[in-house]
Coordinates of C-alpha atoms and ligand atoms in Angstrom, one line a residue:
X152 CA 94.5 -21.6 -11.6
X153 CA 94.2 -17.6 -13.0
X154 CA 97.6 -17.9 -14.5
X155 CA 97.3 -21.3 -16.3
X156 CA 93.9 -19.5 -17.9
X157 CA 96.5 -16.4 -19.0
X158 CA 98.8 -19.1 -20.8
X159 CA 96.5 -20.9 -22.6
X160 CA 94.7 -17.9 -23.5
X161 CA 98.3 -16.2 -25.0
X162 CA 98.4 -19.0 -26.7
X163 CA 95.4 -18.9 -28.8
X164 CA 95.9 -15.1 -29.3
X165 CA 98.5 -16.0 -31.4
X166 CA 101.6 -13.2 -32.0
X167 CA 100.9 -9.8 -32.9
X168 CA 98.3 -9.1 -30.0
X169 CA 97.7 -7.4 -27.4
X170 CA 94.6 -8.0 -25.6
X171 CA 92.5 -5.5 -23.2
X172 CA 90.0 -6.5 -20.4
X173 CA 87.9 -3.8 -18.8
X174 CA 86.0 -4.7 -15.3
X175 CA 82.1 -3.9 -15.8
X176 CA 80.9 -0.6 -13.8
X177 CA 78.9 -1.8 -10.8
X178 CA 75.0 -1.6 -11.1
X179 CA 72.8 1.2 -8.8
X180 CA 69.9 0.2 -6.8
X181 CA 69.2 3.9 -6.3
X182 CA 70.8 7.0 -5.8
X183 CA 73.9 6.7 -3.8
X184 CA 73.4 2.8 -2.9
X185 CA 74.9 -0.3 -5.3
X186 CA 74.3 -3.8 -6.1
X187 CA 76.8 -6.2 -4.5
X188 CA 79.0 -6.0 -7.2
X189 CA 79.5 -9.2 -9.6
X190 CA 82.8 -9.2 -11.6
X191 CA 82.3 -9.0 -15.6
X192 CA 83.0 -13.6 -16.1
X193 CA 85.5 -13.1 -18.8
X194 CA 87.6 -10.2 -16.8
X195 CA 87.1 -12.6 -13.2
X196 CA 88.2 -15.7 -16.0
X197 CA 91.4 -14.3 -16.5
X198 CA 92.3 -11.7 -13.7
X199 CA 91.0 -13.7 -10.7
X200 CA 90.3 -9.8 -9.6
X201 CA 86.8 -8.7 -8.0
X202 CA 86.9 -4.7 -7.8
X203 CA 85.5 -2.8 -10.2
X204 CA 87.5 0.1 -11.9
X205 CA 90.0 -2.0 -12.6
X206 CA 91.6 -3.2 -16.4
X207 CA 93.8 -5.9 -17.1
X208 CA 96.4 -5.7 -19.9
X209 CA 98.0 -8.6 -21.9
X210 CA 100.8 -8.1 -23.3
X211 CA 102.6 -11.4 -24.0
X212 CA 105.2 -9.4 -26.2
X213 CA 106.4 -6.9 -23.7
X214 CA 110.0 -7.3 -22.5
X215 CA 108.5 -6.6 -18.8
X216 CA 105.5 -7.0 -18.5
X217 CA 103.5 -9.4 -19.8
X218 CA 100.2 -9.1 -17.6
X219 CA 99.3 -5.6 -16.5
X220 CA 96.7 -4.5 -13.8
X221 CA 95.5 -0.9 -13.7
X222 CA 93.6 -0.7 -10.2
X223 CA 92.0 1.5 -7.5
X224 CA 94.7 2.5 -5.5
X225 CA 94.5 2.4 -1.9
X226 CA 92.8 5.1 0.4
X227 CA 92.0 5.5 3.5
X228 CA 88.9 7.5 3.8
X229 CA 87.2 5.6 0.7
X230 CA 87.8 2.5 2.6
X231 CA 86.1 3.6 5.6
X232 CA 83.1 3.8 3.4
X233 CA 83.0 1.1 1.3
X234 CA 85.4 -1.8 2.5
X235 CA 89.2 -2.7 1.3
X236 CA 91.0 -2.3 -1.8
X237 CA 93.8 -4.6 -3.1
X238 CA 95.4 -1.6 -3.7
X239 CA 98.7 -1.1 -6.2
X240 CA 101.3 -3.3 -4.6
X241 CA 99.0 -6.4 -3.9
X242 CA 97.4 -6.2 -7.3
X243 CA 101.5 -7.4 -8.7
X244 CA 102.1 -9.7 -5.2
X245 CA 98.8 -11.7 -5.1
X246 CA 97.4 -11.1 -8.1
X247 CA 100.7 -11.5 -10.1
X248 CA 100.7 -8.5 -12.5
X249 CA 104.5 -7.9 -13.5
X250 CA 103.2 -4.2 -13.4
X251 CA 100.1 -2.0 -12.1
X252 CA 99.5 1.6 -11.9
X253 CA 96.4 2.9 -10.4
X254 CA 93.3 3.2 -12.8
X255 CA 93.9 7.1 -13.0
X256 CA 97.3 6.5 -15.2
X257 CA 95.4 4.1 -17.9
X258 CA 95.5 6.7 -20.8
X259 CA 99.0 7.4 -19.9
X260 CA 100.1 4.4 -19.5
X261 CA 98.7 2.0 -22.4
X262 CA 100.3 3.7 -25.5
X263 CA 103.7 1.8 -24.5
X264 CA 101.9 -1.8 -24.3
X265 CA 100.5 -1.4 -27.6
X266 CA 103.1 0.0 -29.7
X267 CA 104.4 -3.1 -31.3
X268 CA 101.1 -4.4 -31.7
X269 CA 99.6 -5.5 -34.7
X270 CA 95.5 -6.9 -32.9
X271 CA 94.0 -5.4 -30.1
X272 CA 91.8 -7.7 -28.5
X273 CA 88.7 -6.1 -27.0
X274 CA 85.3 -6.9 -26.4
X275 CA 83.0 -3.8 -26.5
X276 CA 79.8 -3.3 -24.9
X277 CA 80.7 -4.1 -21.4
X278 CA 81.7 -0.9 -20.1
X279 CA 81.0 2.0 -22.0
X280 CA 84.1 4.7 -20.3
X281 CA 86.6 2.2 -21.7
X282 CA 85.1 1.1 -25.3
X283 CA 85.3 5.3 -25.9
X284 CA 89.0 5.2 -24.5
X285 CA 89.8 2.2 -26.3
X286 CA 87.3 3.4 -29.8
X287 CA 89.9 6.3 -30.0
X288 CA 93.4 4.6 -29.1
X289 CA 92.0 2.1 -32.2
X290 CA 91.7 4.9 -34.8
X291 CA 94.5 6.9 -34.2
X292 CA 96.5 3.8 -34.7
X293 CA 94.6 2.7 -37.8
X294 CA 95.9 6.4 -38.7
X295 CA 99.7 6.5 -37.9
X296 CA 99.8 2.8 -39.1
X297 CA 98.8 4.3 -43.0
X298 CA 101.1 7.2 -42.0
X299 CA 104.3 5.2 -40.6
X300 CA 103.5 1.7 -41.5
X301 CA 103.7 -0.2 -38.3
X302 CA 101.1 -0.6 -35.5
X303 CA 97.4 -1.9 -34.7
X304 CA 95.4 -2.0 -37.9
X305 CA 92.7 -5.0 -36.2
X306 CA 90.3 -4.8 -33.2
X307 CA 89.3 -8.4 -32.4
X308 CA 86.6 -9.6 -30.1
X309 CA 88.3 -12.2 -27.8
X310 CA 85.1 -13.1 -26.0
X311 CA 85.0 -16.5 -28.7
X312 CA 88.7 -17.7 -27.7
X313 CA 87.4 -16.9 -23.7
X314 CA 83.8 -19.0 -24.4
X315 CA 85.7 -22.0 -26.1
X316 CA 87.9 -22.3 -23.0
X317 CA 85.5 -21.3 -20.4
X318 CA 83.7 -24.4 -22.0
X319 CA 86.1 -26.7 -20.2
X320 CA 86.3 -26.8 -16.9
X321 CA 89.4 -27.2 -15.5
X322 CA 90.4 -28.7 -11.9
X323 CA 90.0 -25.4 -10.0
X324 CA 87.0 -24.6 -11.6
X325 CA 85.9 -28.1 -10.9
X326 CA 86.5 -28.1 -7.4
X327 CA 84.3 -25.0 -7.4
X328 CA 81.4 -26.3 -9.4
X329 CA 81.3 -29.0 -6.8
X330 CA 81.5 -27.1 -4.0
X331 CA 78.3 -25.1 -5.5
X332 CA 76.7 -28.1 -6.6
X333 CA 76.5 -29.6 -3.2
X334 CA 75.5 -26.6 -1.8
X335 CA 72.6 -26.4 -3.9
X336 CA 71.7 -29.6 -3.4
X337 CA 71.8 -28.6 0.8
X338 CA 69.0 -25.9 0.1
X339 CA 66.8 -28.0 -1.8
X340 CA 66.6 -31.0 0.4
X341 CA 66.0 -28.7 3.4
X342 CA 63.2 -27.1 1.4
X343 CA 61.3 -30.3 0.9
X344 CA 62.2 -31.0 4.5
X345 CA 60.6 -27.8 5.6
X346 CA 57.6 -28.0 2.7
X347 CA 53.7 -28.0 4.1
X348 CA 50.6 -26.4 3.3
X349 CA 50.3 -22.8 4.7
X350 CA 53.9 -21.4 3.7
X351 CA 54.4 -18.9 1.8
X352 CA 56.4 -19.5 -1.2
X353 CA 59.1 -17.1 -0.3
X354 CA 59.3 -18.5 3.2
X355 CA 60.9 -21.3 1.2
X356 CA 62.9 -18.9 -0.6
X357 CA 64.3 -17.7 2.4
X358 CA 64.7 -21.1 3.6
X359 CA 66.6 -22.1 0.4
X360 CA 68.6 -19.0 0.1
X361 CA 69.8 -19.2 4.2
X362 CA 71.0 -22.5 3.4
X363 CA 73.3 -21.6 0.5
X364 CA 74.5 -18.6 2.6
X365 CA 74.9 -21.1 5.9
X366 CA 77.0 -23.4 3.9
X367 CA 79.5 -20.6 2.3
X368 CA 77.6 -20.1 -0.8
X369 CA 78.2 -15.9 -1.8
X370 CA 74.4 -16.5 -2.0
X371 CA 72.0 -17.7 -4.8
X372 CA 73.5 -17.9 -8.3
X373 CA 69.8 -15.9 -9.9
X374 CA 66.8 -15.7 -8.2
X375 CA 64.6 -18.4 -6.9
X376 CA 61.7 -19.7 -8.2
X377 CA 59.4 -21.4 -5.6
X378 CA 56.3 -21.8 -7.7
X379 CA 53.1 -23.8 -6.3
X380 CA 49.8 -24.5 -7.8
X381 CA 49.6 -22.9 -11.2
X382 CA 52.3 -20.9 -11.3
X383 CA 54.7 -22.7 -12.0
X384 CA 53.4 -23.2 -15.9
X385 CA 55.4 -19.3 -15.5
X386 CA 58.9 -20.1 -16.7
X387 CA 60.3 -17.6 -15.0
X388 CA 58.5 -16.9 -12.0
X389 CA 59.9 -15.1 -9.2
X390 CA 57.1 -13.6 -7.0
X391 CA 57.1 -15.9 -4.6
X392 CA 54.2 -14.1 -2.8
X393 CA 51.7 -17.1 -3.0
X394 CA 50.6 -19.7 0.0
X395 CA 51.5 -22.8 -0.4
X396 CA 47.8 -25.0 -1.0
X397 CA 46.9 -28.8 0.1
X398 CA 46.9 -30.4 -2.9
X399 CA 49.5 -28.0 -4.7
X400 CA 52.5 -29.0 -6.4
X401 CA 55.7 -26.6 -5.7
X402 CA 58.1 -26.1 -8.7
X403 CA 61.4 -25.1 -7.1
X404 CA 64.7 -23.6 -9.1
X405 CA 67.6 -22.4 -7.7
X406 CA 71.2 -22.9 -7.1
X407 CA 74.0 -21.5 -5.2
X408 CA 76.9 -19.6 -6.2
X409 CA 80.1 -20.8 -4.6
X410 CA 83.5 -18.3 -5.7
X411 CA 81.5 -17.4 -8.7
X412 CA 80.9 -20.4 -9.9
X413 CA 76.9 -21.6 -10.1
X414 CA 74.6 -24.7 -9.4
X415 CA 71.2 -24.5 -10.7
X416 CA 69.0 -27.4 -9.8
X417 CA 65.0 -27.5 -10.0
X418 CA 62.4 -30.0 -8.0
X419 CA 58.7 -30.2 -8.0
X420 CA 57.3 -31.7 -5.3
X421 CA 53.8 -31.8 -3.2
X422 CA 53.5 -29.4 -0.9
X423 CA 51.4 -32.6 1.6
X424 CA 54.1 -34.7 0.7
X425 CA 51.5 -36.9 -1.4
X426 CA 51.2 -37.0 -5.4
X427 CA 47.8 -36.6 -6.9
X428 CA 47.3 -39.7 -9.9
X429 CA 47.0 -36.1 -12.3
X430 CA 50.6 -34.5 -10.7
X431 CA 51.9 -38.6 -11.2
X432 CA 51.1 -39.1 -14.5
X433 CA 52.9 -36.1 -15.4
X434 CA 55.6 -36.3 -13.1
X435 CA 57.0 -39.7 -14.2
X436 CA 57.0 -39.0 -17.8
X437 CA 59.7 -35.7 -16.9
X438 CA 61.3 -38.3 -15.0
X439 CA 62.0 -40.9 -17.4
X440 CA 62.7 -38.4 -20.0
X441 CA 65.1 -36.5 -17.2
X442 CA 67.1 -39.9 -17.2
X443 CA 66.6 -41.5 -20.3
X444 CA 68.5 -38.1 -21.7
X445 CA 71.2 -38.1 -18.9
X446 CA 71.6 -41.8 -20.0
X447 CA 73.0 -40.8 -23.4
X448 CA 75.5 -38.4 -22.5
X449 CA 79.3 -38.8 -23.1
X450 CA 82.4 -37.7 -25.1
X451 CA 81.3 -37.7 -29.0
X452 CA 77.7 -37.1 -28.8
X453 CA 76.1 -34.3 -30.4
X454 CA 75.5 -31.4 -28.2
X455 CA 72.4 -30.8 -29.9
X456 CA 71.2 -34.8 -29.0
X457 CA 69.9 -34.2 -25.3
X458 CA 67.3 -31.9 -27.1
X459 CA 66.1 -33.7 -30.1
X460 CA 65.9 -36.8 -27.3
X461 CA 63.2 -34.5 -25.0
X462 CA 61.4 -33.3 -28.2
X463 CA 60.6 -37.3 -28.5
X464 CA 60.3 -38.5 -25.2
X465 CA 57.9 -35.5 -23.9
X466 CA 55.8 -35.5 -27.1
X467 CA 55.5 -39.3 -26.4
X468 CA 53.8 -38.4 -22.9
X469 CA 51.6 -35.3 -24.6
X470 CA 50.3 -37.7 -26.9
X471 CA 49.8 -40.8 -23.6
X472 CA 48.4 -38.3 -21.9
X473 CA 46.1 -36.8 -24.2
X474 CA 47.6 -32.8 -24.5
X475 CA 48.4 -33.8 -27.9
X476 CA 45.8 -35.7 -30.3
X477 CA 47.4 -38.9 -32.5
X478 CA 46.8 -37.4 -36.5
X479 CA 49.7 -37.5 -37.2
X480 CA 53.3 -39.3 -36.1
X481 CA 55.5 -38.3 -34.0
X482 CA 58.2 -37.3 -36.1
X483 CA 55.4 -34.8 -37.9
X484 CA 54.2 -33.6 -34.8
X485 CA 57.4 -32.8 -33.8
X486 CA 58.2 -30.8 -37.3
X487 CA 55.5 -28.7 -36.5
X488 CA 56.5 -28.0 -32.8
X489 CA 53.6 -29.6 -31.7
X490 CA 54.8 -29.8 -28.7
X491 CA 55.7 -25.9 -28.0
X492 CA 52.2 -25.5 -26.2
X493 CA 53.0 -27.6 -23.1
X494 CA 57.5 -27.6 -23.6
X495 CA 58.8 -24.1 -24.6
X496 CA 62.6 -23.9 -24.0
X497 CA 66.0 -25.8 -24.5
X498 CA 66.7 -29.1 -22.7
X499 CA 69.1 -27.1 -21.5
X500 CA 72.1 -24.9 -21.0
X501 CA 76.2 -24.8 -20.3
X502 CA 77.0 -23.8 -16.6
X503 CA 80.2 -22.2 -14.9
X504 CA 81.1 -18.5 -14.4
X505 CA 77.8 -17.7 -15.4
X506 CA 74.4 -19.6 -15.0
X507 CA 73.4 -19.3 -18.2
X508 CA 77.5 -20.0 -19.4
X509 CA 78.6 -19.4 -22.7
X510 CA 76.8 -20.5 -25.3
X511 CA 79.4 -21.3 -28.2
X512 CA 78.0 -24.9 -28.7
X513 CA 78.4 -25.1 -32.4
X514 CA 80.9 -25.6 -34.6
X515 CA 82.3 -22.7 -37.7
X516 CA 80.2 -24.9 -40.1
X517 CA 77.1 -24.1 -37.9
X518 CA 76.4 -28.0 -37.2
X519 CA 76.4 -28.5 -33.3
X520 CA 79.8 -29.6 -31.5
X521 CA 80.1 -32.7 -29.3
X522 CA 80.5 -33.4 -25.2
X523 CA 83.9 -33.3 -24.4
X524 CA 85.1 -34.4 -21.2
X525 CA 84.8 -31.2 -18.2
X526 CA 81.6 -29.4 -20.1
X527 CA 78.7 -29.1 -17.8
X528 CA 75.1 -28.8 -18.8
X529 CA 72.1 -28.6 -17.1
X530 CA 69.0 -31.1 -18.6
X531 CA 66.1 -30.0 -17.4
X532 CA 63.0 -31.9 -19.4
X533 CA 59.3 -30.0 -18.1
X534 CA 55.8 -30.2 -18.8
X535 CA 53.6 -27.5 -18.6
X536 CA 49.8 -27.7 -18.3
X537 CA 48.7 -23.5 -17.9
X538 CA 45.1 -23.1 -16.4
X539 CA 42.5 -22.8 -18.9
X540 CA 44.1 -24.7 -21.9
X541 CA 41.8 -25.8 -24.3
X542 CA 41.0 -29.7 -25.4
X543 CA 42.6 -30.8 -21.9
X544 CA 41.5 -33.0 -19.0
X545 CA 40.7 -30.6 -16.7
X546 CA 42.8 -32.6 -13.9
X547 CA 45.8 -32.1 -16.2
X548 CA 45.5 -27.9 -15.7
X549 CA 47.4 -25.7 -13.4
X550 CA 50.2 -28.4 -13.0
X551 CA 53.6 -27.4 -13.8
X552 CA 56.6 -30.2 -13.6
X553 CA 60.4 -29.7 -14.0
X554 CA 63.3 -31.8 -13.1
X555 CA 66.6 -30.4 -13.2
X556 CA 70.2 -31.1 -12.5
X557 CA 74.1 -30.4 -13.6
X558 CA 75.8 -33.0 -15.5
X559 CA 79.6 -33.0 -15.6
X560 CA 80.5 -34.5 -19.0
X561 CA 83.5 -37.0 -17.9
X562 CA 86.2 -39.8 -20.3
X563 CA 83.7 -42.3 -19.7
X564 CA 80.2 -41.0 -19.8
X565 CA 78.6 -38.7 -17.6
X566 CA 78.4 -37.6 -13.7
X567 CA 74.9 -36.2 -12.2
X568 CA 76.5 -33.3 -10.0
X569 CA 73.3 -33.1 -8.5
X570 CA 71.3 -36.6 -7.6
X571 CA 71.9 -35.9 -3.9
X572 CA 68.2 -34.0 -4.0
X573 CA 66.0 -36.8 -4.4
X574 CA 63.7 -37.3 -7.9
X575 CA 62.7 -40.4 -7.6
X576 CA 58.4 -40.0 -6.5
X577 CA 58.4 -42.6 -3.1
X578 CA 61.8 -41.0 -2.3
X579 CA 60.6 -37.7 -2.5
X580 CA 57.7 -37.8 -0.4
X581 CA 59.2 -40.0 2.2
X582 CA 61.8 -37.0 2.4
X583 CA 58.3 -34.7 2.6
X584 CA 56.9 -36.7 5.1
X585 CA 59.7 -36.8 7.4
X586 CA 59.8 -40.5 6.6
X587 CA 63.6 -41.5 6.0
X588 CA 65.0 -39.2 8.8
Ligands
CA803 CA1 67.0 -23.8 -13.4

């Protein structure tokens, strides 16, 4: 898959360009320990290579080496401590590099690949050390061009090209997205089966994440949110340390990562298996909006359309619950942003290698792009009534509901990749009570 991606990238880069991509440095946990390494998504997308201290050079016009990797060489001692390295030979054999060098040779060798280029493609900001080298190299190249008349004089950020490409998933990416979302579904179903008052939020978190790992996921794609009761009205609540009370709703927002691709699902369900009347009212409004919004997703429709629809449907819902007072027309309420007190984000985000994936959803003129087959977007309407909100019926206070699925745009419309997690009230209640197992 990465070879195809490199070829497509080269085509978009056009003649006269050379591109350099640096892996991101590891992040430190504490003095001698690092976080589990996660490669930079663009670097991974082009190379499939997952080790730090690596640089990729794409030089389409080089006579022999159009694709070059600089990697950590094999080192017995270092490998005893920190695990196996791919090394020089396998960087060529397994990762398809026409030539690979030890990372230490970058300064010495890079000149050869830049000498005939006019434009250098490089993204600043993800690896400071390499940034310095590249800027230095670029400055020197510009100066020598003034003298000699040939060489690089333009530095271009390649990320817009890659973002555009990452927006549409190829077949291999789709397979991985299907696995990531399938495992995500399994985690959510396990949580619904296990939930009961008296459990702690972190116990559900642990169950969801262990279900992900048990099913072959690399882990959670982002910090799992288990928010019971009023915690659900904090959007990115991740403390997960409260006890579930009888009568609480639990908002679970979690996704598995599989081969670097991410799932992202939210369900909101009653800890004791029965929605209260007030919870049911809010839930049904969010659920109806969720279905109606997804229904409208198909190729050619504006990417902004689901959000506009969510504003309309959720504002109507707020009026019917008396959260907003109908002093003005709906259009005016939306224009004034009255909904923001109870619904405070956009309807969803693209998803793929990053959970909040590339966000190039507008054309150069500022208009929204339209949906195309192969895009995957989350749709996650919600209503959140924080404790202490003034002018709201007390029965709604502390209720937060979000229902989120991952939607693949297809030729004929869309496919919900995460519909396997129940969301109809009766189905959710039955699963929690163990009635349909
Ligand atoms: Ca989410």
